[in-house]
Amino acid sequence: MTIERVKAKPLEVRRVHRLVALAAGLPDVQAEVEANHDENRWWPTSISDPRVRMLAAGWSTRVSYRMVETYARVITSAEARGFDSLVAATDAELAALVRPIGLPQTRIDYLRSLAELLLAWEKEGTDPIAESADCDALVLDFAARVRGASYKVAQCALLTARGYHCGIIPVDSGMVTKLAPALGLALPSGAVAHERMRHVLEAAVHARSAEFRSLVTDNEYQVTIPEGVEPTWWAHLVLIYFKRLYLNGPAPQLCRRRPVCSKVVDCAHRTRRA
C-alpha cells in the first residue's frame, strides 16, 4: 500500500501559517512549548538507543497527560534494562514493568513486533534513522507490521528515533478531529487522515520556513532550533498545545466561526462570554 503525498494547496499553507502565528502568541501555549521543546517530557533526548526511543513512542499511547511522570518512570526503567534485555524478558516480567501505565498485553505485543520489524529492516538493509531513508515508506511499513501501531504511532516512533528536528510532524487523533476543522482541512476518512494531515503541515512549514522561524524570534521563544533545519518540531508543539488548551474544551476564547474568522480567539464570535 502507498499513500500519495498530495501537494498542499496555497490556501492550506496560508491557514496553517496563520493559525500557528496566532497560537504562538498565546502565553499559555508558549509556556508549554518552551517546557517541551528542547527536552520533551514524553520522548527525552537522554535515551540514546533509537530502538528504545521507538519503544517509548509506542508505549506513550493511551497514557493521559496527568500520568506523564508515571510513564517517565516506566521508560527510565526500560532504558536501564536495554532493548535486547527487554526483548529477552518473559511476558510476566514485561507485564510487571508496564503495569503502572496499563494495557500490559498491548504494550508487550508492540515490543515483540517492533523487535521483529527492526530485525527485518536490518536484514533488508533498511536504516530507519538514515537521512536518505524514505520517511513516508517507513511510516507505512511500520504501521503495517507493528502490532498496535497506527499511522500516528509510526510517525511518533520515527520522529523520536530520528530526532526532534528530522522534519516529521506527527498527527494525533485530536489534531485530525479538532485541529483540522479549525484549519479548514478536508481530510479523507479513516486512519489515512493522519498521513494526509502530516503531509499538509510539513509542506506548510517547508514552503514558509523562514516565516515560521521569524515567529519563534518575534515571540521571543526560549527554544533551541539548529541552524539549517525547518522548525517542524516547534510548529508541531505549538499546534498540539493549542489543540490541548483551546480545542479540547473548547476554551471560552475560541471563535465559533473558525476557520472563516481569521482571529480564531478572543473575537466577537467566541464560544461564550468569559
Tab-separated table of C-alpha atoms in Angstrom, residues 2 11 24-25 35 105-106 129 133-135 148 155 161 163 166 173 182 195 207 216 239 243 248 255 273:
chain	number	residue	atom	x	y	z
A	2	THR	CA	1.168	3.528	-0.772
A	11	LEU	CA	-4.823	28.161	0.935
A	24	ALA	CA	2.364	31.028	19.067
A	25	GLY	CA	1.466	34.386	20.588
A	35	ALA	CA	8.835	23.357	28.573
A	105	GLN	CA	-0.582	-7.182	26.693
A	106	THR	CA	-0.927	-4.400	24.137
A	129	ILE	CA	17.462	6.797	11.080
A	133	ALA	CA	15.620	6.716	4.144
A	134	ASP	CA	12.158	7.354	2.677
A	135	CYS	CA	10.161	8.557	5.678
A	148	GLY	CA	-0.888	-1.721	17.837
A	155	GLN	CA	5.043	8.878	12.881
A	161	ALA	CA	14.271	7.650	16.536
A	163	GLY	CA	15.447	13.252	16.377
A	166	CYS	CA	14.088	15.456	11.410
A	173	SER	CA	-6.405	11.850	16.717
A	182	ALA	CA	-10.056	24.828	12.705
A	195	GLU	CA	-0.842	10.891	6.976
A	207	ALA	CA	7.018	26.406	1.994
A	216	VAL	CA	9.997	31.982	17.012
A	239	LEU	CA	-0.289	23.191	17.279
A	243	LYS	CA	-5.292	21.982	20.440
A	248	ASN	CA	-10.276	20.069	23.684
A	255	CYS	CA	-14.252	31.576	17.857
A	273	ARG	CA	-18.556	35.177	27.102
